[in-house]
Coordinates of C-alpha atoms and ligand atoms in Angstrom, one line a residue:
M1 CA 94.0 121.8 59.6
T2 CA 96.5 120.2 61.5
R3 CA 95.9 117.2 63.2
Q4 CA 97.3 119.5 66.4
E5 CA 94.6 121.9 65.7
Y6 CA 92.0 119.1 65.0
M7 CA 92.7 117.9 68.6
Q8 CA 92.5 121.0 70.7
Q9 CA 88.8 122.3 69.1
K10 CA 88.6 118.9 69.9
R11 CA 89.3 119.2 73.2
S12 CA 87.2 121.8 73.4
E13 CA 83.9 122.7 75.7
A14 CA 81.8 123.6 72.7
W15 CA 83.4 120.6 70.6
R16 CA 82.3 118.4 73.3
D17 CA 79.0 119.9 74.5
E18 CA 78.4 119.7 69.9
L19 CA 79.8 115.9 69.2
R20 CA 77.3 114.5 72.7
K21 CA 73.9 116.9 71.4
S22 CA 75.1 115.5 67.6
V23 CA 75.2 111.6 67.9
K24 CA 71.3 110.2 68.3
A25 CA 70.8 106.9 70.0
K26 CA 70.0 105.2 67.0
E27 CA 73.7 106.5 64.8
R28 CA 75.2 105.0 69.3
G29 CA 73.5 101.4 68.5
E30 CA 75.0 101.8 65.0
R31 CA 78.9 102.6 65.4
P32 CA 80.8 99.5 65.4
R33 CA 83.0 98.3 68.1
V34 CA 86.3 99.6 68.5
H35 CA 89.0 97.3 68.0
M36 CA 92.6 97.3 70.4
P37 CA 95.1 98.1 68.6
E38 CA 98.3 95.4 69.5
L39 CA 101.4 94.7 69.2
D40 CA 102.7 93.3 65.8
P41 CA 102.8 89.0 66.8
E42 CA 106.2 89.1 65.3
I43 CA 107.6 91.4 67.1
R44 CA 106.0 91.3 70.2
S45 CA 106.7 86.7 70.4
H46 CA 109.8 87.9 71.4
E47 CA 109.4 90.8 73.5
L48 CA 109.2 89.8 77.4
K49 CA 108.1 93.5 78.8
M50 CA 106.2 94.5 75.8
E51 CA 102.7 95.3 76.1
V52 CA 100.5 93.7 73.7
N53 CA 97.6 95.4 74.0
Q54 CA 98.4 100.0 72.5
G55 CA 95.3 101.3 74.4
L56 CA 92.7 103.1 72.3
T57 CA 93.3 106.4 70.6
E58 CA 91.2 109.4 72.7
E59 CA 89.8 109.3 68.9
Q60 CA 88.6 106.0 69.2
A61 CA 88.0 106.5 73.2
V62 CA 86.1 109.3 72.1
F63 CA 84.1 107.2 69.6
E64 CA 83.1 104.3 71.6
A65 CA 82.5 106.1 74.6
G66 CA 79.1 107.1 71.9
R67 CA 78.1 104.0 71.6
C68 CA 76.5 104.0 75.2
L69 CA 73.6 104.4 75.3
D70 CA 73.2 105.6 79.3
C71 CA 71.1 102.7 79.6
A72 CA 67.9 103.7 82.9
N73 CA 69.1 100.4 84.3
P74 CA 72.7 100.3 83.7
T75 CA 73.4 96.4 84.3
C76 CA 77.4 96.7 83.5
V77 CA 77.3 98.1 87.1
T78 CA 76.1 95.1 88.6
G79 CA 77.8 93.0 86.6
C80 CA 81.0 94.6 88.1
P81 CA 82.0 93.3 91.7
V82 CA 83.4 96.4 92.2
E83 CA 80.0 98.5 91.6
I84 CA 82.2 101.5 89.3
N85 CA 79.4 104.2 87.7
I86 CA 80.1 102.9 84.9
P87 CA 77.6 105.1 82.4
T88 CA 79.8 108.5 84.8
F89 CA 82.4 108.1 83.9
I90 CA 82.0 107.1 80.5
K91 CA 80.0 109.8 80.1
N92 CA 82.5 111.8 80.8
I93 CA 85.6 110.5 78.0
E94 CA 82.7 111.2 75.3
R95 CA 83.1 114.9 76.9
G96 CA 86.6 114.8 76.8
N97 CA 86.4 115.4 80.4
Y98 CA 89.0 112.2 81.0
L99 CA 90.1 113.2 84.4
E100 CA 87.0 112.9 85.8
A101 CA 86.8 110.1 83.5
A102 CA 89.4 108.6 86.1
R103 CA 88.4 110.6 89.4
T104 CA 84.4 108.0 88.8
L105 CA 86.6 105.1 88.6
K106 CA 89.2 105.2 92.1
E107 CA 85.9 106.3 93.6
T108 CA 85.2 102.7 93.8
S109 CA 88.5 100.6 92.5
A110 CA 91.5 101.1 94.1
L111 CA 93.4 99.4 90.5
P112 CA 91.4 100.5 87.6
A113 CA 94.7 100.8 85.3
V114 CA 95.3 96.9 86.4
C115 CA 91.3 96.1 85.9
G116 CA 91.2 97.9 82.3
R117 CA 93.7 95.5 81.4
V118 CA 93.2 91.7 82.8
C119 CA 89.7 91.7 84.1
P120 CA 87.8 89.0 82.1
Q121 CA 85.1 92.3 81.1
E122 CA 83.5 89.9 79.2
K123 CA 82.3 87.7 81.5
Q124 CA 81.3 90.6 83.8
C125 CA 80.2 94.2 83.2
E126 CA 80.5 93.9 79.4
S127 CA 78.3 90.8 79.6
K128 CA 75.4 92.9 81.0
C129 CA 76.0 95.7 78.5
I130 CA 72.2 96.2 76.9
Y131 CA 74.4 95.7 73.5
I132 CA 74.3 91.9 73.7
Q133 CA 71.6 91.3 76.2
K134 CA 68.6 92.4 74.5
M135 CA 70.2 94.2 71.0
G136 CA 72.2 90.7 69.8
K137 CA 75.0 93.7 69.1
E138 CA 78.8 93.4 70.7
P139 CA 79.1 95.2 74.5
V140 CA 80.2 98.9 74.5
A141 CA 83.5 97.8 75.5
I142 CA 84.2 99.0 79.2
G143 CA 87.0 97.2 79.6
Y144 CA 89.2 98.9 77.1
L145 CA 88.0 102.4 78.0
E146 CA 88.7 101.8 81.9
R147 CA 92.0 101.5 80.8
F148 CA 91.8 104.7 78.6
A149 CA 90.9 107.1 81.2
A150 CA 93.3 105.5 84.0
D151 CA 96.6 105.3 81.7
Y152 CA 95.0 109.5 80.3
E153 CA 95.3 109.9 84.0
R154 CA 98.7 108.4 84.4
L155 CA 100.5 110.1 81.3
S156 CA 98.8 113.1 82.6
G157 CA 101.0 113.6 85.7
Q158 CA 97.3 114.8 87.3
I159 CA 97.1 111.8 88.8
S160 CA 94.6 112.8 91.5
V161 CA 94.0 111.2 95.6
P162 CA 91.5 111.1 97.3
E163 CA 91.4 113.5 100.5
I164 CA 90.6 111.7 103.5
P165 CA 88.4 113.3 106.6
N166 CA 89.5 112.9 109.5
R167 CA 91.8 109.9 110.5
N168 CA 90.6 108.2 113.4
G169 CA 94.4 105.9 115.0
I170 CA 93.0 103.4 114.4
K171 CA 95.6 100.4 113.4
I172 CA 94.5 97.7 111.1
A173 CA 97.2 95.0 109.2
V174 CA 97.0 93.4 106.2
V175 CA 98.0 90.4 105.3
G176 CA 99.1 90.3 101.7
S177 CA 99.5 92.6 99.0
G178 CA 97.2 91.3 96.3
P179 CA 94.3 93.1 94.8
A180 CA 91.8 91.7 97.9
G181 CA 94.9 93.5 100.5
L182 CA 95.3 96.4 98.2
S183 CA 90.9 97.2 97.5
F184 CA 90.3 96.6 101.5
A185 CA 93.4 99.2 102.3
G186 CA 91.6 102.2 100.4
D187 CA 88.8 101.8 101.1
M188 CA 89.6 101.8 104.7
V189 CA 92.2 104.2 104.9
K190 CA 89.8 106.8 102.9
R191 CA 87.5 106.0 106.4
G192 CA 90.1 107.2 108.2
Y193 CA 92.0 104.0 109.6
D194 CA 95.6 103.2 110.4
I195 CA 96.6 100.8 107.7
T196 CA 99.8 98.3 107.5
V197 CA 100.3 95.8 104.7
F198 CA 102.5 93.3 105.3
E199 CA 103.3 91.4 102.5
A200 CA 105.6 88.2 102.3
L201 CA 107.1 88.9 99.3
H202 CA 109.9 91.8 98.3
E203 CA 107.3 93.2 95.7
I204 CA 104.3 94.6 96.8
G205 CA 101.2 93.4 94.2
G206 CA 100.6 90.1 94.3
V207 CA 100.0 88.1 91.9
L208 CA 99.7 91.3 89.6
K209 CA 103.2 91.4 89.9
Y210 CA 104.6 87.6 90.8
G211 CA 102.5 86.0 88.0
I212 CA 101.0 88.1 85.4
P213 CA 103.9 88.3 83.3
E214 CA 104.4 92.4 81.3
F215 CA 103.5 91.3 78.2
R216 CA 100.0 91.6 79.8
L217 CA 100.5 94.0 83.0
P218 CA 104.2 96.2 82.9
N219 CA 105.1 96.3 86.9
D220 CA 105.2 100.0 86.9
I221 CA 101.6 100.8 86.2
V222 CA 100.9 98.1 89.3
D223 CA 103.6 100.7 90.9
V224 CA 101.8 103.6 89.8
E225 CA 98.4 102.7 90.7
I226 CA 100.1 101.0 94.5
D227 CA 101.9 104.3 95.1
V228 CA 98.6 106.5 95.2
L229 CA 98.0 104.3 98.5
R230 CA 100.9 105.4 99.6
K231 CA 100.4 108.4 99.2
L232 CA 96.8 108.2 101.4
G233 CA 98.9 107.2 104.0
V234 CA 98.5 103.1 103.4
K235 CA 102.2 101.3 105.0
F236 CA 103.5 98.8 103.3
E237 CA 106.3 96.6 105.5
K238 CA 108.4 93.5 102.7
N239 CA 109.6 90.4 103.3
C240 CA 107.8 89.9 106.5
I241 CA 105.9 86.5 106.1
V242 CA 103.1 86.9 108.6
G243 CA 102.4 83.2 110.7
K244 CA 107.1 83.6 110.8
T245 CA 108.0 87.1 111.1
I246 CA 104.9 88.0 113.1
S247 CA 102.3 85.6 115.1
Y248 CA 98.7 86.6 115.1
E249 CA 99.5 87.6 118.9
D250 CA 102.7 89.8 117.1
L251 CA 99.8 92.0 115.6
H252 CA 97.9 92.5 118.5
T253 CA 100.9 93.2 121.1
A254 CA 101.6 95.6 118.3
G255 CA 98.0 98.0 118.5
F256 CA 96.3 96.5 115.3
K257 CA 92.3 96.4 116.3
G258 CA 91.0 94.0 113.5
I259 CA 93.2 91.6 110.5
F260 CA 92.2 91.4 106.9
V261 CA 93.6 87.9 105.6
G262 CA 93.9 87.9 101.9
S263 CA 97.1 86.0 101.3
G264 CA 96.1 84.6 97.9
A265 CA 96.0 80.7 96.8
G266 CA 100.2 80.3 95.3
L267 CA 99.9 76.5 96.1
P268 CA 101.0 75.2 92.9
N269 CA 98.3 71.5 92.5
F270 CA 99.9 68.9 90.5
M271 CA 98.7 65.9 88.7
G272 CA 99.9 63.2 90.6
I273 CA 101.1 61.3 87.6
P274 CA 104.5 59.2 86.7
G275 CA 107.2 61.3 85.9
E276 CA 106.2 64.6 87.6
N277 CA 109.6 65.1 89.1
L278 CA 111.8 64.4 86.3
I279 CA 114.5 67.6 85.6
G280 CA 112.5 70.5 83.6
I281 CA 108.8 69.5 85.0
M282 CA 107.8 72.5 87.0
S283 CA 105.0 74.6 88.0
S284 CA 103.7 77.6 86.5
N285 CA 103.5 79.2 89.4
E286 CA 107.0 78.4 90.0
Y287 CA 108.2 79.2 86.3
L288 CA 106.5 82.7 86.3
T289 CA 107.7 83.9 89.8
R290 CA 111.0 83.2 88.3
V291 CA 110.9 84.5 85.4
N292 CA 108.8 87.5 86.5
L293 CA 109.9 88.3 89.5
M294 CA 113.8 87.1 90.0
D295 CA 115.5 87.5 86.4
A296 CA 115.2 83.9 85.5
S297 CA 115.2 84.4 81.6
N298 CA 118.4 85.6 82.4
P299 CA 121.5 82.3 82.3
E300 CA 123.9 84.9 84.3
S301 CA 121.0 85.3 87.0
D302 CA 121.4 83.2 90.3
T303 CA 118.3 80.9 89.5
P304 CA 118.1 81.0 85.4
V305 CA 114.9 78.6 83.9
Q306 CA 115.8 76.1 81.2
L307 CA 114.5 77.8 78.0
G308 CA 113.1 75.0 76.9
K309 CA 112.3 74.6 72.8
K310 CA 109.3 72.4 72.9
V311 CA 107.6 72.9 75.6
A312 CA 104.0 71.6 76.8
V313 CA 101.8 73.8 79.0
V314 CA 99.5 71.7 80.7
G315 CA 96.4 73.5 81.6
G316 CA 94.0 75.5 80.3
G317 CA 93.1 78.9 83.0
N318 CA 94.5 82.2 82.3
T319 CA 98.0 81.1 84.2
A320 CA 98.5 78.6 81.2
M321 CA 98.2 81.6 78.4
D322 CA 101.1 83.7 80.4
A323 CA 103.0 80.8 81.3
V324 CA 103.0 79.4 77.2
R325 CA 103.1 82.9 75.6
T326 CA 106.4 83.4 78.0
A327 CA 108.1 80.4 77.0
R328 CA 107.3 81.2 73.5
R329 CA 109.1 84.8 73.9
L330 CA 111.7 82.8 76.0
G331 CA 112.5 81.0 72.6
A332 CA 109.9 78.1 72.1
E333 CA 110.6 77.1 68.8
R334 CA 107.1 74.4 69.8
A335 CA 104.9 75.9 73.0
V336 CA 101.9 74.1 73.4
I337 CA 98.8 74.1 75.8
V338 CA 97.7 70.8 76.7
Y339 CA 93.9 70.9 77.9
R340 CA 92.0 67.5 78.3
R341 CA 88.3 70.2 77.7
S342 CA 87.6 71.3 74.1
E343 CA 88.6 75.4 73.8
E344 CA 84.5 76.1 74.5
E345 CA 85.5 74.8 78.5
M346 CA 89.1 77.0 78.5
P347 CA 88.7 78.9 81.3
A348 CA 91.3 81.9 79.7
R349 CA 89.9 85.4 79.3
V350 CA 89.1 85.0 75.1
E351 CA 91.8 87.6 74.4
E352 CA 94.3 85.6 76.1
V353 CA 93.6 83.0 73.4
K354 CA 93.5 84.9 70.7
H355 CA 97.1 86.5 71.6
A356 CA 98.4 83.0 72.5
K357 CA 97.3 81.9 68.9
E358 CA 98.2 85.0 66.8
E359 CA 102.0 84.3 68.5
G360 CA 102.3 80.8 67.8
V361 CA 100.9 79.1 70.0
D362 CA 99.7 75.2 69.8
F363 CA 96.2 74.2 71.1
L364 CA 95.8 70.9 71.5
T365 CA 92.8 70.7 73.1
L366 CA 90.8 67.0 73.9
H367 CA 94.7 65.7 75.1
N368 CA 95.8 65.0 79.1
P369 CA 99.5 63.8 81.0
L370 CA 99.4 60.6 81.8
R371 CA 102.4 60.0 82.0
Y372 CA 106.6 61.6 81.6
E373 CA 110.1 59.5 80.5
G374 CA 113.4 61.0 80.9
D375 CA 116.8 60.5 79.2
E376 CA 118.7 59.0 80.6
Q377 CA 119.9 62.7 82.9
G378 CA 116.9 62.5 84.0
H379 CA 115.2 65.0 82.0
V380 CA 112.1 64.8 81.0
S381 CA 112.1 63.5 76.8
R382 CA 108.5 63.0 76.1
M383 CA 104.7 62.6 77.8
L384 CA 102.3 59.8 76.6
L385 CA 98.2 62.0 75.8
Q386 CA 95.3 60.6 76.3
K387 CA 92.4 61.3 73.5
M388 CA 89.4 62.2 75.8
E389 CA 85.7 63.1 73.7
L390 CA 82.7 65.4 76.1
G391 CA 80.3 63.2 78.0
E392 CA 77.7 65.3 80.1
P393 CA 78.0 68.7 81.7
D394 CA 79.3 68.3 85.4
A395 CA 79.2 69.9 88.3
S396 CA 81.0 73.5 87.1
G397 CA 78.1 72.8 84.6
R398 CA 81.4 72.3 81.8
R399 CA 81.2 69.3 79.6
K400 CA 83.1 66.2 81.6
P401 CA 86.1 65.3 79.6
V402 CA 85.9 61.8 78.7
P403 CA 89.3 59.2 77.7
I404 CA 88.5 57.3 74.5
E405 CA 89.8 54.1 75.3
G406 CA 92.8 52.6 74.0
A407 CA 93.7 56.5 72.2
T408 CA 96.9 58.0 73.1
E409 CA 100.1 59.0 71.7
W410 CA 103.1 60.0 72.7
M411 CA 104.4 63.9 72.1
D412 CA 108.1 64.8 72.9
V413 CA 109.0 67.2 75.2
D414 CA 112.0 69.5 76.7
E415 CA 110.1 71.3 79.0
V416 CA 106.4 71.2 80.8
I417 CA 104.6 73.6 82.4
V418 CA 102.0 72.2 84.9
S419 CA 98.9 74.6 85.6
V420 CA 96.4 72.7 86.8
G421 CA 95.5 74.9 89.6
V422 CA 95.7 76.4 92.8
S423 CA 95.7 75.7 96.6
P424 CA 95.5 78.1 99.5
N425 CA 98.6 78.5 101.1
P426 CA 98.2 76.9 104.2
L427 CA 100.2 78.9 106.5
I428 CA 97.6 81.2 107.9
P429 CA 94.8 78.8 108.5
S430 CA 97.3 77.6 110.5
A431 CA 99.5 80.2 112.0
F432 CA 95.9 81.4 113.3
S433 CA 94.7 79.1 115.8
G434 CA 90.5 78.5 115.5
L435 CA 90.0 79.9 111.6
E436 CA 87.4 77.8 110.3
V437 CA 88.6 75.7 107.2
T438 CA 87.5 74.2 104.1
K439 CA 88.2 70.7 102.9
W440 CA 89.8 72.3 100.0
G441 CA 91.8 74.9 102.4
T442 CA 89.9 78.2 102.0
I443 CA 88.9 80.3 104.8
V444 CA 85.6 79.7 105.8
I445 CA 83.7 83.4 105.9
N446 CA 80.3 84.8 106.2
E447 CA 79.6 85.5 102.8
S448 CA 78.0 89.0 103.9
T449 CA 80.5 90.1 106.3
M450 CA 83.7 88.6 105.3
K451 CA 84.1 87.8 108.6
T452 CA 85.9 85.3 109.8
D453 CA 84.8 82.6 113.4
L454 CA 87.5 85.4 114.7
P455 CA 86.2 88.5 116.4
D456 CA 88.9 90.4 114.3
V457 CA 90.1 88.6 111.0
Y458 CA 87.8 88.8 108.3
A459 CA 89.3 87.1 104.7
G460 CA 88.6 87.7 100.6
G461 CA 90.6 87.0 98.0
D462 CA 92.0 83.7 96.3
I463 CA 92.1 82.6 100.6
V464 CA 87.9 82.2 100.6
R465 CA 87.4 81.3 96.8
G466 CA 90.3 79.1 95.7
G467 CA 92.2 80.7 92.0
A468 CA 89.0 83.3 91.1
T469 CA 90.2 87.1 89.2
V470 CA 91.6 89.8 90.2
I471 CA 88.3 92.2 90.3
L472 CA 86.5 89.4 92.9
A473 CA 89.2 89.6 95.2
M474 CA 88.5 93.7 94.9
G475 CA 85.0 93.0 95.7
D476 CA 85.4 91.1 98.6
G477 CA 88.3 94.0 99.2
R478 CA 85.4 96.4 99.6
R479 CA 82.7 94.1 101.2
A480 CA 85.5 93.0 104.3
A481 CA 86.5 96.8 104.6
A482 CA 82.4 98.2 104.6
S483 CA 81.2 95.9 107.5
M484 CA 84.9 96.3 109.7
D485 CA 84.0 99.6 109.2
E486 CA 81.0 99.0 110.7
A487 CA 82.0 96.8 113.2
L488 CA 84.7 98.8 114.5
R489 CA 82.3 101.9 115.0
G490 CA 79.6 99.3 117.1
K491 CA 77.1 99.2 114.0
E492 CA 77.0 96.3 113.2
Ligands
LIG501 C1 99.7 84.1 86.4 C2 98.4 84.1 86.6 C3 97.2 84.9 85.7 C4 96.6 85.8 86.1 N1 95.1 85.8 85.1 C5 94.3 86.9 85.3 C6 93.1 87.4 84.3 O1 94.0 88.3 83.5 N2 92.7 88.5 85.1 C7 91.9 87.9 86.7 O2 90.8 88.8 86.7 N3 92.7 87.1 87.5 C8 93.8 86.7 86.8 N4 94.4 85.9 87.6 C9 93.7 86.0 89.3 C10 94.0 86.5 90.1 O3 95.6 87.4 89.8 C11 93.7 86.5 92.0 O4 92.7 85.5 91.5 C12 93.8 88.1 92.4 O5 95.1 87.9 92.1 C13 94.0 87.0 93.6 O6 94.1 88.4 94.7 P1 94.4 88.4 96.0 O7 94.7 89.2 96.8 O8 92.7 87.3 96.4 O9 96.1 87.4 96.1 P2 97.2 87.4 95.9 O10 97.2 88.4 94.3 O11 97.9 86.1 95.2 O12 98.0 87.8 96.5 C14 98.8 87.4 97.7 C15 99.3 87.7 98.7 O13 99.8 87.4 99.6 C16 101.0 87.4 100.5 N5 101.0 86.2 101.4 C17 100.8 85.0 100.7 N6 100.9 84.7 102.4 C18 100.9 85.7 103.5 C19 101.8 86.1 104.4 N7 101.8 84.4 105.6 N8 101.9 86.5 105.1 C20 102.7 88.2 104.6 N9 101.9 88.2 103.4 C21 101.6 87.0 102.2 C22 101.7 87.0 99.1 O14 102.6 86.6 99.1 C23 100.7 87.2 97.5 O15 102.1 88.4 97.3 C24 95.6 85.2 87.7 C25 96.2 84.1 88.3 C26 97.5 84.0 87.4 C27 98.9 82.9 89.0

């Protein structure tokens, strides 16, 4: 039988039914979890835009879907902040109904191809899988399967656009086009509202575009998901800074009856140590935004970044991994993560750490910068590092890093990227007078309704949580949409 004939047979109904019936629960449980095919590290560590994860093949996806035990109480769903109907989409894959699987995903998620790529599934849905909870086995690869279904739909060209019942003509404004704003917009437009998303930048997508590099999340994949929202009727206004270009009052004058703020946390933190102003030291936000949105890795561009050869990235989150892997791709001979705790405490996704190591990134854990020194031109040339050890757990539950007295060392560097967290952008809290903010600058909301102190303003995502995750931002957007809808219909 040729491969083509085999695939044809596979797609037939009979084959699907046979496949399903023939797999016994015991056999499902004995199957090993599939491995994501990846681009060779030698090739990818020089390629800024080539995606590292290549996606499951059809055979792999059907095989992996067959591992799902279709539990009576699917705890995986409770682990997903947007409550995707995980068993249904996976069983659709097993049956070969890939388009139906994609449709199931879209019922609750505006960005399945994005989430299938960047969600920390190991801490969310997959962490609740019965295999890991009760059987000590690897969980079903829910994220890989989500990506498979979303990619299949996109590549098939049969992208479904959910039906909208009746339009009610009520105008709603969204501030920010990151995952929180997009998820809110998707849920509200499906309820019939007239949605306009205002975005400060010249690109739609928030961190999905300006933060996460294309080797992890290609822009055209984000664009396809945004395009579905456009087809649903969502309007996007780019280059419009709410609070500067237009005010809170302008939005009222224009007839908006509700506002959702999803303006994110784009203000980089620095450590405030001596020498941090030297040339060659910058935040990961600046570095990644310039490379991702402003073509800054091209020396001919208007604002090129320096292409460092000895690059240190300070931090251990996803942003630090993205920055260090970008530096490696831009020609760093030594790209090193400097992190004050141990690898176990790193907040970055496990997969990003693995990929970074494969690409030749060094990890200097239990080290923390004390100060920087520069050359005669004011360019950073070395950094003094304090060696640390782990003490008792702190408020985050992670063991606290404690300096080892007198233990320091110098490291030569020509570029340093600081990635030690972000703070909320203060513009909206100051422009929307009456909004209560915490001491960290995040907007205070009622957690069950996502409502702020202003009666028509709701908020979610990083502007409420501080730097968090794509799926948590999306979950906030969904909750805000449900409660704003109830309030507008007088059902609160
Ligand atoms: C480099 C990097 C890598 C990451 N990797 C991951 C990952 O792998 N997995 C994961 O789950 N999470 C990851 N995160 C975190 C995740 O991307 C964020 O938690 C998420 O994007 C937050 O969504 P949001 O919609 O709240 O904000 P954002 O995505 O920040 O979007 C906010 C948008 O609002 C716009 N805006 C701000 N102020 C205004 C204004 N006044 N008027 C109009 N528009 C405005 C901004 O320009 C921006 O586009 C990463 C973050 C970074 C920076």
